[in-house]
Amino acid sequence: EIDNGGYINSQLAYESTLLDSELEDYQNLRNYLREKFINCETEIPVSSFGISASDLTALRACIFYDIPEAFHVDSFAYYRNSSTNLVTKLVMYYNMTKEEYQAQLDVCECTAETFISDLKNSSLSEAYKALLVHDRLIEWCEYDYQSLLDGNVPDCSYKMNGVFVNGKAVCAGYSRAYKYMLEKLGMTCFMCDSDELNHDWNIVVIDGKRYHVDTTWDDPVWDIYGRVLHKNFLRSTNGIISTNHNASDFDTSPVSTTYDSYYWQNSETEFQYKNGVLYYFDNINKNLNKIENGTTITLKAVSDRWNVSGGYYSKSFVRLDSDNHGNYLFYSTPTTVYKYDLDTNT
């Protein structure tokens, strides 16, 4: 029997028997399939996992939603035992050669590593790790808007290789790449989707509580270098609905409002993490700040105005960046780029 996945509502998938009642078996299955997919194996025995016909939704979700490395999987067939009705073997169909896949996977792993290497052994909280990955992903990736307008979005833009190899993706690609990086940091992250919105985002577990994160909607089109929003980061279900996620068919399990009105929503540029210290710009209160040992300190008030004909904007549009060596921050005003020396605080 042939199965190409189709559209799977992840809320239904994650509530399935295979995932909830037999979670340990599910994780073993996921890890087993990931290894087989990375090796591009075409015939995969699965008899030992006891996958029944009622588990096929969960199996599809596992293959097409829960293994970001499976960006080369096109479809699969399965064999069932006629007497037990259990799936015995998967036959995989891939859309690239093993050599092509491995080359792209290597790029994905290398690029992802540049985003997360300094976070692995840091003392940062899970929330701040999720924040920095959110910002770095958005800064790196451009929403593939032109392809969407042309009605010709390539398959890779729905997958993590669109993000890491091409630097362009649509919502499903953003979500898979975000999940891939957070899991490398040992965090729990899964995809959330809505057929009504025709949209994918993520649910992240922070300190045992679930939160919505929509990296796509925090990366406005057309792409503006340095612009990173935080309106859709670590939101409760009511919080994410308030940002126009108005639908009735997505996972509403995130109920914690801890971060629904958090300070980072005032920032419209990338947070920087240098030498164990977080730096950010508050675009509402117009301050360059740092967070050190849990304390927020204002380093510089930026009073420059963004003028328009007959007036000026009430908020700041400063963009914040840094050098690769951790010595300087750079921020822009309407007329000037400033360099901030982290050693001398000047």
Coordinates of C-alpha atoms in Angstrom, one line a residue:
E1 CA 0.0 0.0 0.0
I2 CA 1.4 3.4 -1.1
D3 CA 1.3 6.4 1.3
N4 CA 2.7 9.9 0.5
G5 CA 1.7 11.4 3.8
G6 CA -0.7 14.0 2.4
Y7 CA -1.8 16.6 4.9
I8 CA -1.6 15.5 8.5
N9 CA -3.0 17.5 11.4
S10 CA -0.3 17.2 14.0
Q11 CA -2.8 17.6 16.9
L12 CA -4.5 14.4 15.9
A13 CA -1.2 12.7 15.2
Y14 CA 0.3 13.6 18.6
E15 CA -2.9 12.4 20.4
S16 CA -2.7 9.0 18.7
T17 CA -2.3 5.8 20.6
L18 CA 1.2 5.2 19.3
L19 CA 2.6 8.5 20.5
D20 CA 0.8 8.8 23.8
S21 CA 0.2 5.3 25.2
E22 CA 3.4 3.8 23.9
L23 CA 5.7 6.9 24.0
E24 CA 8.9 4.8 24.6
D25 CA 8.2 2.7 21.6
Y26 CA 7.4 5.8 19.6
Q27 CA 10.7 7.4 20.4
N28 CA 12.5 4.1 19.6
L29 CA 10.7 4.0 16.3
R30 CA 11.6 7.6 15.5
N31 CA 15.2 7.1 16.3
Y32 CA 15.3 3.8 14.3
L33 CA 13.7 5.4 11.2
R34 CA 15.9 8.4 11.4
E35 CA 19.0 6.2 11.2
K36 CA 17.5 4.3 8.3
F37 CA 16.5 7.4 6.4
I38 CA 20.0 9.0 6.9
N39 CA 21.5 5.8 5.4
C40 CA 18.9 6.0 2.6
E41 CA 17.7 2.5 3.1
T42 CA 14.8 1.5 0.9
E43 CA 13.4 -1.5 2.8
I44 CA 13.0 -1.1 6.5
P45 CA 11.6 -3.9 8.7
V46 CA 9.3 -2.6 11.4
S47 CA 7.6 -5.8 12.7
S48 CA 9.0 -5.3 16.2
F49 CA 7.1 -2.0 16.8
G50 CA 3.6 -3.4 16.6
I51 CA 2.3 -0.8 14.2
S52 CA -1.4 -1.4 13.5
A53 CA -3.8 0.1 11.0
S54 CA -5.0 2.6 13.7
D55 CA -1.4 3.8 14.1
L56 CA -0.9 4.8 10.5
T57 CA -1.7 8.5 11.2
A58 CA 1.0 8.5 13.8
L59 CA 3.4 6.7 11.5
R60 CA 2.8 9.4 8.8
A61 CA 3.3 12.1 11.3
C62 CA 6.6 10.5 12.5
I63 CA 8.0 10.3 9.0
F64 CA 6.8 13.6 7.5
Y65 CA 6.6 15.8 10.6
D66 CA 8.8 14.5 13.3
I67 CA 12.1 13.7 11.6
P68 CA 13.5 16.9 10.1
E69 CA 16.4 14.9 8.5
A70 CA 13.9 13.1 6.3
F71 CA 13.8 16.0 3.8
H72 CA 14.6 13.5 1.0
V73 CA 11.6 11.2 1.7
D74 CA 9.1 11.4 -1.1
S75 CA 6.6 8.7 -0.1
F76 CA 6.5 5.2 1.3
A77 CA 4.8 1.9 0.8
Y78 CA 4.1 -0.6 3.6
Y79 CA 3.4 -4.3 3.9
R80 CA 0.9 -5.6 6.4
N81 CA 0.5 -9.1 7.9
S82 CA -3.0 -10.2 6.7
S83 CA -3.7 -12.2 9.9
T84 CA -2.4 -9.7 12.5
N85 CA -3.0 -6.5 10.5
L86 CA 0.4 -5.2 11.7
V87 CA 2.8 -3.3 9.5
T88 CA 5.8 -5.5 8.8
K89 CA 8.0 -3.5 6.4
L90 CA 8.3 0.0 4.9
V91 CA 9.5 0.6 1.4
M92 CA 10.9 4.1 1.1
Y93 CA 11.0 6.3 -2.0
Y94 CA 13.5 9.1 -2.0
N95 CA 13.7 12.2 -4.2
M96 CA 17.5 12.4 -4.4
T97 CA 20.4 10.1 -4.6
K98 CA 22.3 9.1 -1.5
E99 CA 25.2 11.2 -2.5
E100 CA 23.0 14.3 -3.1
Y101 CA 21.3 13.8 0.2
Q102 CA 24.4 13.3 2.2
A103 CA 25.9 16.5 0.7
Q104 CA 22.9 18.5 1.7
L105 CA 22.6 16.9 5.1
D106 CA 26.3 17.8 5.7
V107 CA 25.5 21.5 4.9
C108 CA 22.5 21.4 7.2
E109 CA 24.5 20.0 10.1
C110 CA 27.3 22.5 9.6
T111 CA 25.0 25.5 9.3
A112 CA 23.0 24.5 12.3
E113 CA 26.1 24.0 14.3
T114 CA 27.2 27.6 13.7
F115 CA 23.8 28.7 15.2
I116 CA 23.9 26.6 18.3
S117 CA 27.5 25.7 19.2
D118 CA 27.9 28.5 21.7
L119 CA 24.6 27.5 23.4
K120 CA 25.3 23.9 24.1
N121 CA 27.4 24.2 27.2
S122 CA 26.1 27.7 28.3
S123 CA 24.3 28.4 31.5
L124 CA 21.4 30.0 29.6
S125 CA 17.9 29.0 30.5
E126 CA 15.9 27.0 28.0
A127 CA 13.8 30.1 27.2
Y128 CA 16.9 32.1 26.2
K129 CA 18.3 29.2 24.2
A130 CA 15.0 29.1 22.3
L131 CA 15.1 32.9 21.9
L132 CA 18.6 32.9 20.4
V133 CA 17.8 30.1 18.0
H134 CA 14.6 31.8 17.0
D135 CA 16.5 35.1 16.3
R136 CA 19.4 33.4 14.4
L137 CA 17.0 31.4 12.3
I138 CA 15.0 34.4 11.3
E139 CA 18.1 36.5 10.6
W140 CA 19.6 33.8 8.4
C141 CA 16.5 32.7 6.5
E142 CA 14.3 34.7 4.0
Y143 CA 10.7 33.7 3.6
D144 CA 10.3 32.4 0.0
Y145 CA 7.7 34.9 -0.8
Q146 CA 8.4 35.3 -4.5
S147 CA 8.0 31.6 -5.1
L148 CA 4.7 31.7 -3.2
L149 CA 3.4 34.6 -5.3
D150 CA 4.5 32.7 -8.5
G151 CA 2.7 29.6 -7.3
N152 CA 5.8 27.6 -7.7
V153 CA 7.2 26.9 -4.2
P154 CA 10.0 24.2 -4.5
D155 CA 9.8 21.2 -2.3
C156 CA 13.0 22.1 -0.4
S157 CA 11.3 25.3 0.9
Y158 CA 9.0 23.1 2.9
K159 CA 12.0 21.3 4.5
M160 CA 14.9 22.2 6.7
N161 CA 17.4 22.0 3.7
G162 CA 15.6 25.0 2.2
V163 CA 16.6 26.9 5.3
F164 CA 20.1 25.6 5.9
V165 CA 21.2 25.1 2.2
N166 CA 19.4 27.8 0.4
G167 CA 18.5 30.3 3.1
K168 CA 14.9 30.4 1.9
A169 CA 11.8 28.6 3.1
V170 CA 8.1 28.8 3.9
C171 CA 6.5 28.0 7.2
A172 CA 7.0 24.3 7.2
G173 CA 10.7 24.7 6.4
Y174 CA 11.2 27.3 9.3
S175 CA 9.4 24.9 11.7
R176 CA 11.4 21.9 10.8
A177 CA 14.7 23.8 11.0
Y178 CA 13.7 25.2 14.4
K179 CA 12.7 21.8 15.7
Y180 CA 16.0 20.3 14.4
M181 CA 18.2 22.9 16.3
L182 CA 16.3 22.8 19.6
E183 CA 16.4 19.0 19.7
K184 CA 20.2 19.2 19.2
L185 CA 20.2 21.4 22.3
G186 CA 18.3 18.6 24.2
M187 CA 15.0 20.5 24.2
T188 CA 11.5 19.2 23.3
C189 CA 10.0 20.8 20.2
F190 CA 7.3 19.6 17.8
M191 CA 5.4 21.0 14.9
C192 CA 1.9 22.5 15.1
D193 CA -0.3 23.1 12.1
S194 CA -3.6 24.4 11.0
D195 CA -5.4 23.4 7.9
E196 CA -7.6 26.5 8.2
L197 CA -4.6 28.8 8.2
N198 CA -2.6 26.7 5.8
H199 CA 0.3 27.2 8.2
D200 CA 2.8 25.5 10.4
W201 CA 4.7 26.6 13.5
N202 CA 6.1 25.0 16.6
I203 CA 5.3 24.1 20.2
V204 CA 8.3 24.2 22.5
V205 CA 8.5 22.8 26.0
I206 CA 10.1 25.2 28.5
D207 CA 10.5 24.1 32.1
G208 CA 7.9 21.5 31.6
K209 CA 5.3 23.8 30.0
R210 CA 4.3 24.1 26.4
Y211 CA 4.4 27.4 24.4
H212 CA 3.7 28.4 20.8
V213 CA 6.6 29.7 18.7
D214 CA 6.0 31.0 15.2
T215 CA 9.3 31.9 13.6
T216 CA 7.7 32.5 10.2
W217 CA 5.4 35.3 11.4
D218 CA 8.2 36.9 13.3
D219 CA 10.1 37.2 10.0
P220 CA 8.1 39.8 8.1
V221 CA 8.2 39.9 4.3
W222 CA 9.7 41.3 2.3
D223 CA 12.9 40.4 4.1
I224 CA 14.7 43.3 5.9
Y225 CA 18.2 42.5 7.1
G226 CA 18.4 42.7 10.9
R227 CA 14.6 42.8 11.5
V228 CA 13.5 40.1 13.9
L229 CA 10.1 40.3 15.7
H230 CA 9.2 38.6 18.9
K231 CA 5.4 38.8 18.9
N232 CA 4.9 35.1 18.3
F233 CA 7.6 33.8 20.7
L234 CA 6.6 31.6 23.7
R235 CA 2.9 32.4 23.6
S236 CA 0.0 30.7 25.2
T237 CA -2.8 29.6 23.0
N238 CA -4.8 32.8 23.8
G239 CA -1.6 34.7 23.2
I240 CA -1.0 33.2 19.8
I241 CA -4.6 33.7 18.8
S242 CA -4.2 37.4 19.6
T243 CA -1.6 37.6 16.9
N244 CA -4.1 36.5 14.3
H245 CA -3.8 32.7 14.6
N246 CA -7.6 32.5 14.4
A247 CA -8.4 28.9 13.7
S248 CA -10.1 26.0 15.5
D249 CA -8.0 23.1 14.3
F250 CA -4.6 23.4 16.0
D251 CA -3.1 22.2 19.2
T252 CA -4.4 24.3 22.1
S253 CA -2.5 22.6 24.9
P254 CA -0.1 25.6 25.6
V255 CA -1.9 27.4 28.4
S256 CA 0.9 29.1 30.4
T257 CA 0.9 32.9 30.1
T258 CA 4.3 33.3 31.6
Y259 CA 5.8 35.0 28.5
D260 CA 2.6 36.5 26.9
S261 CA 3.6 40.1 27.8
Y262 CA 7.4 39.7 28.1
Y263 CA 9.9 42.4 27.6
W264 CA 11.4 40.9 24.4
Q265 CA 8.2 41.8 22.5
N266 CA 9.6 45.4 22.5
S267 CA 12.6 44.3 20.5
E268 CA 12.5 44.2 16.7
T269 CA 16.1 43.1 16.1
E270 CA 18.3 40.2 16.9
F271 CA 19.4 39.4 20.4
Q272 CA 23.2 39.0 20.7
Y273 CA 25.0 36.6 23.0
K274 CA 28.6 37.5 23.6
N275 CA 31.0 36.2 26.3
G276 CA 28.2 34.9 28.4
V277 CA 26.1 38.1 28.3
L278 CA 22.9 38.9 26.4
Y279 CA 22.6 42.2 24.5
Y280 CA 19.4 43.5 23.0
F281 CA 17.8 46.7 21.8
D282 CA 14.4 47.9 23.1
N283 CA 12.8 49.5 20.0
I284 CA 9.9 51.0 22.1
N285 CA 12.0 52.5 24.9
K286 CA 14.9 53.2 22.6
N287 CA 17.7 51.6 24.8
L288 CA 20.6 49.3 24.1
N289 CA 20.6 46.9 27.1
K290 CA 22.5 43.9 28.4
I291 CA 21.4 41.1 30.8
E292 CA 24.1 39.9 33.1
N293 CA 23.5 37.7 36.1
G294 CA 19.8 38.2 35.8
T295 CA 20.0 42.0 35.9
T296 CA 19.1 44.3 33.0
I297 CA 21.4 47.3 32.5
T298 CA 21.0 50.1 30.0
L299 CA 24.2 50.7 28.1
K300 CA 23.0 53.5 25.8
A301 CA 19.9 55.5 25.2
V302 CA 19.4 56.1 21.5
S303 CA 17.3 59.2 20.8
D304 CA 17.6 59.4 17.0
R305 CA 14.4 60.0 15.2
W306 CA 13.2 58.2 12.1
N307 CA 11.8 61.2 10.2
V308 CA 9.0 61.1 7.6
S309 CA 7.4 63.8 5.6
G310 CA 5.9 66.2 8.1
G311 CA 6.8 64.2 11.2
Y312 CA 8.7 61.2 12.6
Y313 CA 8.0 57.7 13.9
S314 CA 7.4 57.4 17.6
K315 CA 9.5 54.2 18.0
S316 CA 13.1 53.4 17.0
F317 CA 14.1 51.2 14.1
V318 CA 17.6 50.4 15.3
R319 CA 19.1 47.1 14.1
L320 CA 21.6 45.3 16.2
D321 CA 24.5 43.0 15.1
S322 CA 27.9 41.9 16.2
D323 CA 31.3 40.7 14.9
N324 CA 32.3 37.1 14.8
H325 CA 35.0 37.4 17.6
G326 CA 32.7 38.8 20.3
N327 CA 34.5 42.1 20.8
Y328 CA 32.0 44.6 19.3
L329 CA 28.3 45.2 18.8
F330 CA 27.1 47.3 15.9
Y331 CA 23.8 49.2 15.8
S332 CA 22.3 51.5 13.1
T333 CA 20.5 54.8 13.3
P334 CA 19.0 56.7 10.4
T335 CA 22.4 58.3 9.5
T336 CA 25.1 56.3 11.3
V337 CA 26.4 52.8 12.2
Y338 CA 27.8 52.8 15.7
K339 CA 30.4 50.3 17.1
Y340 CA 30.1 49.4 20.8
D341 CA 33.3 48.1 22.4
L342 CA 32.4 45.3 24.8
D343 CA 35.7 45.5 26.6
T344 CA 35.7 49.2 27.3
N345 CA 31.9 49.7 27.3
T346 CA 32.3 52.7 24.9

